[in-house]
PDB file of C-alpha atoms in Angstrom:
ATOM      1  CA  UNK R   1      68.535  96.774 115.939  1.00 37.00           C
ATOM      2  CA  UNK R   2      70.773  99.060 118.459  1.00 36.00           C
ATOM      3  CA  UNK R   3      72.388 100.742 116.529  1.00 36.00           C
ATOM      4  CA  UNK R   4      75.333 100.818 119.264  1.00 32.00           C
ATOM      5  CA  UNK R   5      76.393  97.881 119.029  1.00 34.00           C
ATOM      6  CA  UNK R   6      77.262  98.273 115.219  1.00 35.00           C
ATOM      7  CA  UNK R   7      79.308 100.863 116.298  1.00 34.00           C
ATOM      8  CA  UNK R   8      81.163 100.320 119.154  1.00 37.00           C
ATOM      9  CA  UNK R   9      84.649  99.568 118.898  1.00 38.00           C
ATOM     10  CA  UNK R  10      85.918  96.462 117.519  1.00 44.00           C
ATOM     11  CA  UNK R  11      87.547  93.664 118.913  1.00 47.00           C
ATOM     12  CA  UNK R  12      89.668  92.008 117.467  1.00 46.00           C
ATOM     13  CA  UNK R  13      88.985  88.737 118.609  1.00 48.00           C
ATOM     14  CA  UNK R  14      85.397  89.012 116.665  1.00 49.00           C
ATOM     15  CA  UNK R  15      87.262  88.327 113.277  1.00 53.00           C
ATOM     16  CA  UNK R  16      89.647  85.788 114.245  1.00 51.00           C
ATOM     17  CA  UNK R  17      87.286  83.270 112.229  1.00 62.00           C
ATOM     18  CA  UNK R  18      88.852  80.667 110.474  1.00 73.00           C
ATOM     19  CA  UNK R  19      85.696  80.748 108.032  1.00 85.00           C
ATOM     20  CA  UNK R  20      85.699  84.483 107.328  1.00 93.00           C
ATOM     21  CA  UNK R  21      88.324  85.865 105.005  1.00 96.00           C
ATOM     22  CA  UNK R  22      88.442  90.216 104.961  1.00 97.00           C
ATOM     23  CA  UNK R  23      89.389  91.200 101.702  1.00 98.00           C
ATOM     24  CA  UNK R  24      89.786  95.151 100.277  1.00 98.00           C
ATOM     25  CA  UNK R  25      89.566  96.054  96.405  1.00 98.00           C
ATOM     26  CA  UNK R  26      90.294  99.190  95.237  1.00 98.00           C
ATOM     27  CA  UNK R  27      89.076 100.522  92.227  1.00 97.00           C
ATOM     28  CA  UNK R  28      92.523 102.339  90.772  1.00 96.00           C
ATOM     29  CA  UNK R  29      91.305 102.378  86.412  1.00 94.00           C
ATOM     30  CA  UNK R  30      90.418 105.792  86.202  1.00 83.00           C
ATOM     31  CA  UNK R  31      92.191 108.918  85.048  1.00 75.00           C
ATOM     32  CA  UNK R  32      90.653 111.455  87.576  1.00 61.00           C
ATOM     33  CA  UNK R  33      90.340 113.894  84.694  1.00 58.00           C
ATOM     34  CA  UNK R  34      88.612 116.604  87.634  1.00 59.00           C
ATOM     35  CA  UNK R  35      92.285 116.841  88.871  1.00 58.00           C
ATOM     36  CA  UNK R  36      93.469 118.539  85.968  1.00 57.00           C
ATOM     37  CA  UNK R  37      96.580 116.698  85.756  1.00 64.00           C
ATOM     38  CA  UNK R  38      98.762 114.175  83.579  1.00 73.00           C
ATOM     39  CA  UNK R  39      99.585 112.353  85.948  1.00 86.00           C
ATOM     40  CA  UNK R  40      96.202 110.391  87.420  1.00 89.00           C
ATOM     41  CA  UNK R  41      95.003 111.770  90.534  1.00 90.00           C
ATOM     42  CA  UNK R  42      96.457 108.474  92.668  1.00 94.00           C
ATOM     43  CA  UNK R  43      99.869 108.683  91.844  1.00 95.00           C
ATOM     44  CA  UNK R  44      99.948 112.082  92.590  1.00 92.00           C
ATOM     45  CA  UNK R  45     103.142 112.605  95.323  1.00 92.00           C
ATOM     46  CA  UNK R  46     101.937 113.851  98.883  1.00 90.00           C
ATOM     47  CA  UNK R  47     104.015 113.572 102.148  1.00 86.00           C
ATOM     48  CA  UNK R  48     106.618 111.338 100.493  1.00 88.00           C
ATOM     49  CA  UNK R  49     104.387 109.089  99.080  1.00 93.00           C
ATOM     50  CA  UNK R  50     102.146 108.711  96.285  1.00 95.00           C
ATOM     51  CA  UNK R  51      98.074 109.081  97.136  1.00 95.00           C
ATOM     52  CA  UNK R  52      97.561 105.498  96.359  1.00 97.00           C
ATOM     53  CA  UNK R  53     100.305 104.133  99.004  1.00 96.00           C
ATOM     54  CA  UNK R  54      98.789 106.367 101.603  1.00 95.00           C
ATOM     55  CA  UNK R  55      95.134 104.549 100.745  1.00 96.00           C
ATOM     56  CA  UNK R  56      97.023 101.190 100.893  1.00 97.00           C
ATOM     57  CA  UNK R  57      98.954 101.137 103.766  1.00 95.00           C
ATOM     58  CA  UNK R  58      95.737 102.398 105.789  1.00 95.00           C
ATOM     59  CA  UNK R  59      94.559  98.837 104.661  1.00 97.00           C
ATOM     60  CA  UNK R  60      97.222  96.832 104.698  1.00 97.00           C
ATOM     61  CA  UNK R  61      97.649  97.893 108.470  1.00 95.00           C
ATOM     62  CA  UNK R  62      94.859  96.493 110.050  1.00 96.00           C
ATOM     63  CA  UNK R  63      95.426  93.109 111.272  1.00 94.00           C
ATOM     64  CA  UNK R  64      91.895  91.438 110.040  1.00 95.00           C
ATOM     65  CA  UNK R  65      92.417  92.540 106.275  1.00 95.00           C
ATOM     66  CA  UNK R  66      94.089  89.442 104.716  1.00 88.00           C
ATOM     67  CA  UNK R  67      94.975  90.501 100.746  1.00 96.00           C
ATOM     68  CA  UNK R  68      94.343  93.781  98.798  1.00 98.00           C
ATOM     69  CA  UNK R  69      93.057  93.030  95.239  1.00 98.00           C
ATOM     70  CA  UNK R  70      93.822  96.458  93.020  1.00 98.00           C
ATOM     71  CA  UNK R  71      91.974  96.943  89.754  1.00 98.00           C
ATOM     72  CA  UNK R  72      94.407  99.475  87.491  1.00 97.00           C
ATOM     73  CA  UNK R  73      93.781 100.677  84.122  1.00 95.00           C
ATOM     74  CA  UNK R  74      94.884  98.440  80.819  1.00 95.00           C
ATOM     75  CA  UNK R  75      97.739 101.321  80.428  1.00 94.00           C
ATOM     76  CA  UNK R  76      99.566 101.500  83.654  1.00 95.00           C
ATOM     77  CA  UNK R  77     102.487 101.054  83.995  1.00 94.00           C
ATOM     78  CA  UNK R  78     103.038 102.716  87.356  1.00 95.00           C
ATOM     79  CA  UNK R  79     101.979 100.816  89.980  1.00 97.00           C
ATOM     80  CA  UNK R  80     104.345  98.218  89.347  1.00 96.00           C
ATOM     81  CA  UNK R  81     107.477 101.027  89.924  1.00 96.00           C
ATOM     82  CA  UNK R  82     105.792 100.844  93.602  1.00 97.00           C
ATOM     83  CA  UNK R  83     107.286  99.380  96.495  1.00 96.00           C
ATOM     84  CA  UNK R  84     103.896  98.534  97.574  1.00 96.00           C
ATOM     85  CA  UNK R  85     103.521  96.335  94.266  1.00 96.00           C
ATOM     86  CA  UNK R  86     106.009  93.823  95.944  1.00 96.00           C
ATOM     87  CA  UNK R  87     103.708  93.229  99.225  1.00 97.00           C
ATOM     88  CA  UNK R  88     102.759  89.867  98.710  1.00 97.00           C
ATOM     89  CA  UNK R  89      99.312  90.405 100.426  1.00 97.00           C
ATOM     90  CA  UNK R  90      98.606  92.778  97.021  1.00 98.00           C
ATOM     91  CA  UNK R  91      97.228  91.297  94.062  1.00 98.00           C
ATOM     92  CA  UNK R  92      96.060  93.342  90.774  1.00 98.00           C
ATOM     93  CA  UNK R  93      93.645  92.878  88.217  1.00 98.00           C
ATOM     94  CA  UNK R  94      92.636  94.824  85.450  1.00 98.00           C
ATOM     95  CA  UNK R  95      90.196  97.402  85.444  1.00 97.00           C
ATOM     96  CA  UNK R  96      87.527  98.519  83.085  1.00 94.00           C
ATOM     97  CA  UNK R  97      85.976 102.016  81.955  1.00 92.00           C
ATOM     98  CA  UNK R  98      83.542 102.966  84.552  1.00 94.00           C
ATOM     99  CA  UNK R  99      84.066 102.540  88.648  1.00 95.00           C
ATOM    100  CA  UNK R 100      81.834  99.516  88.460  1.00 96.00           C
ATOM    101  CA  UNK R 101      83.494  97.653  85.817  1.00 96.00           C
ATOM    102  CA  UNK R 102      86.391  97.643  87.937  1.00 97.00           C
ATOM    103  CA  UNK R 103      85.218  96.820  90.992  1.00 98.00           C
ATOM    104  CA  UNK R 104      83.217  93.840  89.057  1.00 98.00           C
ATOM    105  CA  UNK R 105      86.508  92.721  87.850  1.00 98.00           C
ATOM    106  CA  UNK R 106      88.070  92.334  90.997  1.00 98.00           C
ATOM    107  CA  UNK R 107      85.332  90.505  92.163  1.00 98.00           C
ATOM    108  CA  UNK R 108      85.291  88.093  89.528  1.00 98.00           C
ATOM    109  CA  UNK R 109      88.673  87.284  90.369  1.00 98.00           C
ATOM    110  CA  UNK R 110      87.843  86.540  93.518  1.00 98.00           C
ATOM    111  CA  UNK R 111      85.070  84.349  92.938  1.00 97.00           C
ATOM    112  CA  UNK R 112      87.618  82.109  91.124  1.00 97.00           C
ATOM    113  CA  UNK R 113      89.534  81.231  94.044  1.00 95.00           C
ATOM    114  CA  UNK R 114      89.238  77.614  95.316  1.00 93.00           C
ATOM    115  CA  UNK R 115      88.185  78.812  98.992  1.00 90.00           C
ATOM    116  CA  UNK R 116      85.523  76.920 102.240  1.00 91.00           C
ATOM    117  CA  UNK R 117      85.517  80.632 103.603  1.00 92.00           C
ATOM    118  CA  UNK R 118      82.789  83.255 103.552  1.00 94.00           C
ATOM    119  CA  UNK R 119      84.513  86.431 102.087  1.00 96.00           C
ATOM    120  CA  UNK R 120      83.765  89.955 102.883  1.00 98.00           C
ATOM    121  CA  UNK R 121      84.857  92.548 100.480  1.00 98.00           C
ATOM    122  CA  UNK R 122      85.995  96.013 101.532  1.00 98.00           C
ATOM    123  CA  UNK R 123      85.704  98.101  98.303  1.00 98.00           C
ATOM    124  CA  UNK R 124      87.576 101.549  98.805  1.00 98.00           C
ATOM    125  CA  UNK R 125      88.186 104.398  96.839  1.00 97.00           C
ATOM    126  CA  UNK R 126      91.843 104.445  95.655  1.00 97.00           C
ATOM    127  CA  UNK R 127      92.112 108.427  96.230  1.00 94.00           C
ATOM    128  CA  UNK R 128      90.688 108.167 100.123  1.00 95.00           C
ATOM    129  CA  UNK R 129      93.883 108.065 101.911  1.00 94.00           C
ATOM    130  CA  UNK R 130      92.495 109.229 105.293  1.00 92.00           C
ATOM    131  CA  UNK R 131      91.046 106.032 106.579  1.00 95.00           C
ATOM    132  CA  UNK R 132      91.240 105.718 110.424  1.00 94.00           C
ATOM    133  CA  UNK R 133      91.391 102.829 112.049  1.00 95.00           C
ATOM    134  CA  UNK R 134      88.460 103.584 114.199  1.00 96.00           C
ATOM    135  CA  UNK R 135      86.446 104.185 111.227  1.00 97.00           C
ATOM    136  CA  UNK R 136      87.428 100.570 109.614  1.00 97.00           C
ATOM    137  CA  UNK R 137      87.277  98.876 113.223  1.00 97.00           C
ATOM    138  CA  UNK R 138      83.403 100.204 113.237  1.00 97.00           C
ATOM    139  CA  UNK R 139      82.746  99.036 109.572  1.00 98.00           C
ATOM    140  CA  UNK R 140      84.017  95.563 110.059  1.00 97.00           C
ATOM    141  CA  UNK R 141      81.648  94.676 113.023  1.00 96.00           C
ATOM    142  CA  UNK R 142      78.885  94.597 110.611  1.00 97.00           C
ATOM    143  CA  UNK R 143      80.488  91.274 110.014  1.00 95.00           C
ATOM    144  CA  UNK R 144      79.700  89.743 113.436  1.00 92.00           C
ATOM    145  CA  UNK R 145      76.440  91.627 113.644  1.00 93.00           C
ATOM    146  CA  UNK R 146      75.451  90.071 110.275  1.00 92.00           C
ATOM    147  CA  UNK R 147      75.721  86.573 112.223  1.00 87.00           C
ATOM    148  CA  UNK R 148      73.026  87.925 114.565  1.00 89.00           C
ATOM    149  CA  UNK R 149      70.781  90.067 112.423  1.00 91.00           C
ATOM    150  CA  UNK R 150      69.884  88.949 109.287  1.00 88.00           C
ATOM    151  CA  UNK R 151      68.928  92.162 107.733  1.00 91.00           C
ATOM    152  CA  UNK R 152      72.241  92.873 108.342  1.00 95.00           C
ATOM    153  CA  UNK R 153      73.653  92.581 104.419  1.00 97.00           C
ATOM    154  CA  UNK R 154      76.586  95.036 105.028  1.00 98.00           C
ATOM    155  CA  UNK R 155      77.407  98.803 104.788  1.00 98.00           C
ATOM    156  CA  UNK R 156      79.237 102.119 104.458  1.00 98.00           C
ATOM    157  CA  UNK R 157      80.971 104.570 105.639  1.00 98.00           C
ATOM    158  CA  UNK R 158      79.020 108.173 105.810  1.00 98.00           C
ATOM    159  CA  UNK R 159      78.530 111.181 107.603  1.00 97.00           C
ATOM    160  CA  UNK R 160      75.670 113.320 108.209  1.00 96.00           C
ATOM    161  CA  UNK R 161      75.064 116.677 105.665  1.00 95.00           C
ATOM    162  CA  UNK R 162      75.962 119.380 107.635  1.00 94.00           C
ATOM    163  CA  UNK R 163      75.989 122.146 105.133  1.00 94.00           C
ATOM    164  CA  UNK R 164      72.680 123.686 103.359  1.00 95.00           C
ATOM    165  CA  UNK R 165      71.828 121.791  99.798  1.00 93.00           C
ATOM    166  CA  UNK R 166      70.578 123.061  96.702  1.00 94.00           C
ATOM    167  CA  UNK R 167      68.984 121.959  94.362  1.00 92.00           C
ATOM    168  CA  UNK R 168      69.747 123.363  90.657  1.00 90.00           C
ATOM    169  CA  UNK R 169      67.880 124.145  87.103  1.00 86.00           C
ATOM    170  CA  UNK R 170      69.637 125.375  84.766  1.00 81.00           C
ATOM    171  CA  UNK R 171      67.271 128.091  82.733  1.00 76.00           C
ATOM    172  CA  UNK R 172      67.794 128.681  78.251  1.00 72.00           C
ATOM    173  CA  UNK R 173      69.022 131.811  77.054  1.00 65.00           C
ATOM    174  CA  UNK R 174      65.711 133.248  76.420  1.00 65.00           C
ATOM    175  CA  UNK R 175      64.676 132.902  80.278  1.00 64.00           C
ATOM    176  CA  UNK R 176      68.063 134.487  81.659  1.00 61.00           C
ATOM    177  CA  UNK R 177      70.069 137.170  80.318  1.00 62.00           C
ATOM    178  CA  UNK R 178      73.007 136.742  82.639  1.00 61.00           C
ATOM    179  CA  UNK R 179      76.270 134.926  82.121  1.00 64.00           C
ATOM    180  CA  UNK R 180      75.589 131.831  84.080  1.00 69.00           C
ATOM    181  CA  UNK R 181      72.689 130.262  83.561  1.00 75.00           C
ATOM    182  CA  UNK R 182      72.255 127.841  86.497  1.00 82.00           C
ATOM    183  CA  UNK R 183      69.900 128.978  89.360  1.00 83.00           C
ATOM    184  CA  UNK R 184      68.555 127.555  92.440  1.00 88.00           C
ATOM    185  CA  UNK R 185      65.477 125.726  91.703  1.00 89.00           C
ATOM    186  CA  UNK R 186      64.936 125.072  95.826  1.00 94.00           C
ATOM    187  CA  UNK R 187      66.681 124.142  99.468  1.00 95.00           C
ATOM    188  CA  UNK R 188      66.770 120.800 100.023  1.00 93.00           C
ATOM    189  CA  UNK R 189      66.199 119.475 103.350  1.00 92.00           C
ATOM    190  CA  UNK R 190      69.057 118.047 104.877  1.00 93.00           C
ATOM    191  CA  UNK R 191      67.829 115.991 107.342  1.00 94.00           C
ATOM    192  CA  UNK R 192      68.224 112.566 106.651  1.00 94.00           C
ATOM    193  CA  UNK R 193      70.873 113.486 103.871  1.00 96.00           C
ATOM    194  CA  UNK R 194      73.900 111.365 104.453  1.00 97.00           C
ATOM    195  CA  UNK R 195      77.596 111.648 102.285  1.00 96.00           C
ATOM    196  CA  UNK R 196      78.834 107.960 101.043  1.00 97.00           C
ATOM    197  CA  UNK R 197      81.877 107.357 102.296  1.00 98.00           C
ATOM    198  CA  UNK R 198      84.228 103.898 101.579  1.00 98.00           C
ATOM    199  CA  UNK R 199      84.906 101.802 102.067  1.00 98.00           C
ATOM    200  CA  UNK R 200      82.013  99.496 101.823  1.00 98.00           C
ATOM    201  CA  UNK R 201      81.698  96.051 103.269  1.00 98.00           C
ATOM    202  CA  UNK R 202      79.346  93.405 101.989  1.00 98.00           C
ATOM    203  CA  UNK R 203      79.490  89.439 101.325  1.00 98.00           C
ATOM    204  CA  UNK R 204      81.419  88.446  97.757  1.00 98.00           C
ATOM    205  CA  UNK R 205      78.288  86.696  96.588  1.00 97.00           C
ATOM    206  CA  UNK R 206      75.967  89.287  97.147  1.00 98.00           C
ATOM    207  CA  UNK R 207      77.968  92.189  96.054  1.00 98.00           C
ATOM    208  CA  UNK R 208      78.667  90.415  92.659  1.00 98.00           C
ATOM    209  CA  UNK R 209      74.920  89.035  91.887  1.00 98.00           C
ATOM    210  CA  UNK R 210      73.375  92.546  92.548  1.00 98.00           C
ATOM    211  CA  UNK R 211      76.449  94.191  90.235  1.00 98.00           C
ATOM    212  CA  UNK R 212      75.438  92.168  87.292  1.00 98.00           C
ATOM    213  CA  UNK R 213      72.080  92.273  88.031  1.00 98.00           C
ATOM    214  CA  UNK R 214      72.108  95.884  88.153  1.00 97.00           C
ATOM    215  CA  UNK R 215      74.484  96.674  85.303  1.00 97.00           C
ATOM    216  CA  UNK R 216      72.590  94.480  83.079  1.00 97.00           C
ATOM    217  CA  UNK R 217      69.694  96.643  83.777  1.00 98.00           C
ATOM    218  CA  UNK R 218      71.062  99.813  83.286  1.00 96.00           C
ATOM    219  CA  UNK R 219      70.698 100.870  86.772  1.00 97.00           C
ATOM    220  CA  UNK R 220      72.240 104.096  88.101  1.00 95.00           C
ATOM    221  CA  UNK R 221      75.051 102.725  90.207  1.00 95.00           C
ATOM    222  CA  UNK R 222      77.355 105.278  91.455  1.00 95.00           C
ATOM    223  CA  UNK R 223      79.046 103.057  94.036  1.00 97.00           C
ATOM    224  CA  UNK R 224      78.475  99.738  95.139  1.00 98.00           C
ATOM    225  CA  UNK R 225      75.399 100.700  98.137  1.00 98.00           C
ATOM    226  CA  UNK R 226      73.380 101.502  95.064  1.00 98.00           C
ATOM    227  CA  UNK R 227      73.910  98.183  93.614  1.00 98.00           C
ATOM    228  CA  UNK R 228      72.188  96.760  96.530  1.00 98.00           C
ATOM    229  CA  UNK R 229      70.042  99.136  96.891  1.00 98.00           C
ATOM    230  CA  UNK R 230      68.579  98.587  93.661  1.00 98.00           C
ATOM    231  CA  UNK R 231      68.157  94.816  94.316  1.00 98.00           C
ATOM    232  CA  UNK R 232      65.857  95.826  97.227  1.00 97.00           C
ATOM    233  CA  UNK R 233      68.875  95.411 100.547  1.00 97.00           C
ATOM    234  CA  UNK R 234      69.031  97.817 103.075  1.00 97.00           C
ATOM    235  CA  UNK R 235      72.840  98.678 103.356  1.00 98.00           C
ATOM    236  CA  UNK R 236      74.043  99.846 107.336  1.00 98.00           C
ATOM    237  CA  UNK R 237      74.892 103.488 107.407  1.00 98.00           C
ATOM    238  CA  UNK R 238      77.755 103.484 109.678  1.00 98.00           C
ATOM    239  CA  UNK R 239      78.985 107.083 111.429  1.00 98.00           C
ATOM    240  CA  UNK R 240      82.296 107.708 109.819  1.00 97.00           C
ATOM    241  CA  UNK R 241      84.948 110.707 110.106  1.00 95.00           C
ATOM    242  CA  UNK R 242      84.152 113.208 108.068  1.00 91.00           C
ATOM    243  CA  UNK R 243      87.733 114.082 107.304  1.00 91.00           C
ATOM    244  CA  UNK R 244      87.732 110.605 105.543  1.00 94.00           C
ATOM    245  CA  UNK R 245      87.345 112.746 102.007  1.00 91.00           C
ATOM    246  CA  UNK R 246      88.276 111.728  98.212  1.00 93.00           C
ATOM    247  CA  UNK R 247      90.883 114.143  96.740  1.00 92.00           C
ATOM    248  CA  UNK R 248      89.285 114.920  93.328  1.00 88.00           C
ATOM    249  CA  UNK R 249      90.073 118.746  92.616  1.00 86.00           C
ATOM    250  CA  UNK R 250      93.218 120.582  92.547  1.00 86.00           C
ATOM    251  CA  UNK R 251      92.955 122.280  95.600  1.00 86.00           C
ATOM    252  CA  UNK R 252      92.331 118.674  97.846  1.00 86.00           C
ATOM    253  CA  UNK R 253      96.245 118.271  97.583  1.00 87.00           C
ATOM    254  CA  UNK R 254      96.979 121.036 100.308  1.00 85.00           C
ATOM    255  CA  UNK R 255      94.852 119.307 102.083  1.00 83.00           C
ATOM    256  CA  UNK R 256      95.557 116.142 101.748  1.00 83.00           C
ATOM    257  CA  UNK R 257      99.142 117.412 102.379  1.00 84.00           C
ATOM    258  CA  UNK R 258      98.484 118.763 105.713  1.00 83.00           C
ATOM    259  CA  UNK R 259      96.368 115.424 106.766  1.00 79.00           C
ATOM    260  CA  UNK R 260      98.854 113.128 105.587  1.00 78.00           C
ATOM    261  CA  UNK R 261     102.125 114.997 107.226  1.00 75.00           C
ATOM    262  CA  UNK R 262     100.075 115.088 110.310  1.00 73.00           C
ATOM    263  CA  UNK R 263      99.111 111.318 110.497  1.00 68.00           C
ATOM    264  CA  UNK R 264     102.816 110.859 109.856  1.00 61.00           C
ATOM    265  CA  UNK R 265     104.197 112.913 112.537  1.00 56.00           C
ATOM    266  CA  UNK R 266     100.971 111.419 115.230  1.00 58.00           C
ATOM    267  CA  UNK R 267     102.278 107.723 113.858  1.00 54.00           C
ATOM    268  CA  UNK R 268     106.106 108.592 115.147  1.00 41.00           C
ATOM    269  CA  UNK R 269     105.263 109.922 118.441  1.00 37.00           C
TER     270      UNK R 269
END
């Protein structure tokens, strides 16, 4: 396959199908206890808006992306105080403990819709508010390419490992009598390493069989790629910013400040 064409910008005109419907779910259950913070991590305030808003509006804004399903946690009771919550393209459901469980959810839902369309489902993280357009543009032609190439099952966002990897062992008292007890065990070679990104685009159908499949199993599914993966598809690895990043610690917010005040300012001008 060239790999060119799957990332070349998009057109449009390529998803003005009648028989495709575009739709992003965002996992939004958790508590993002790494934040260290009451308040979870995607209502956190940042250029005027909370993180969550940011993350949908960067969907919401695309022309091809028809309705935004948003799986929250039993407990909130914030997301409805949202503006946002009122956008009649945004429809929630409710979440369960792990990542997966959510994202299941949401798909469940939609498989319950009376619909002759093929659906697509963007799943995105709910604390990755630095989507770019060109980023999603690039994902979504996986779409028409699927029509074409039938390996073509769907894909990701990711960027190349830049920085050198390690890999860790952590030794027992008796072998170290420092502090911390976590060495290096070896460098691991980064070629060929790749960071998942979101969102991720596959078919409704798919997405949801290999879920079950692989959650009745007791795979290791850490996002929905591995899902696939583990069902034996080949998921598209498509170039993505690398500023596209998930603000998890404390000291993302300055970041995410400066990104999000900057998008604002480049959106006025």
């Amino acid at each position: 396959m060239n790999n060119s064409m799957l990332h070349s910008p998009a057109d449009s005109s390529l998803f003005d199908n009648a028989l495709t419907e575009i739709v992003a779910l965002i996992p939004a259950a958790g508590i993002g206890s790494r934040m260290k913070s009451e308040c979870p991590k995607q209502y956190l305030n940042v250029a005027g808006k909370t993180i969550l808003e940011h993350t949908l509006a960067s969907l919401l804004e695309h022309p091809c992306i028809q309705r935004v399903i948003v799986a929250l946690n039993p407990a909130d009771t914030q997301f409805e105080q949202l503006a946002i919550a009122l956008d009649p393209r945004v429809t929630t459901v409710i979440g369960g403990e792990e990542r997966a469980d959510s994202v299941l959810a949401g798909l469940d839902y939609l498989a319950s819709l009376p619909t002759d369309r093929a659906i697509w489902v963007l799943v995105h993280d709910a604390a990755r508010p630095f989507l770019h357009r060109d980023d999603l543009d690039s994902l979504l032609r996986l779409i028409d390419q699927s029509a074409a190439f039938p390996d073509v099952c769907g894909g990701l966002l990711a960027s190349p490992v830049r920085d050198t990897m390690k890999r860790m062992v952590s030794l027992s008292v008796e072998e170290s009598s420092t502090i911390n007890h976590t060495v290096i065990a070896h460098t691991v070679d980064r070629n060929g390493l790749w960071h998942a990104l979101t969102p991720q685009l596959f078919p409704l159908q798919l997405l949801r069989d290999c879920l079950i499949k692989s959650l009745a199993e007791r795979a290791c599914i850490t996002d929905e790629s591995s899902a696939l993966e583990y069902c034996g598809y080949r998921p598209v690895l498509v170039n993505g910013r690398a500023d596209n990043i998930k603000v998890t610690q404390p000291e993302d917010l300055a970041l995410a400040e400066f990104y999000l005040s900057r998008k604002s300012k480049e959106s006025i001008v």
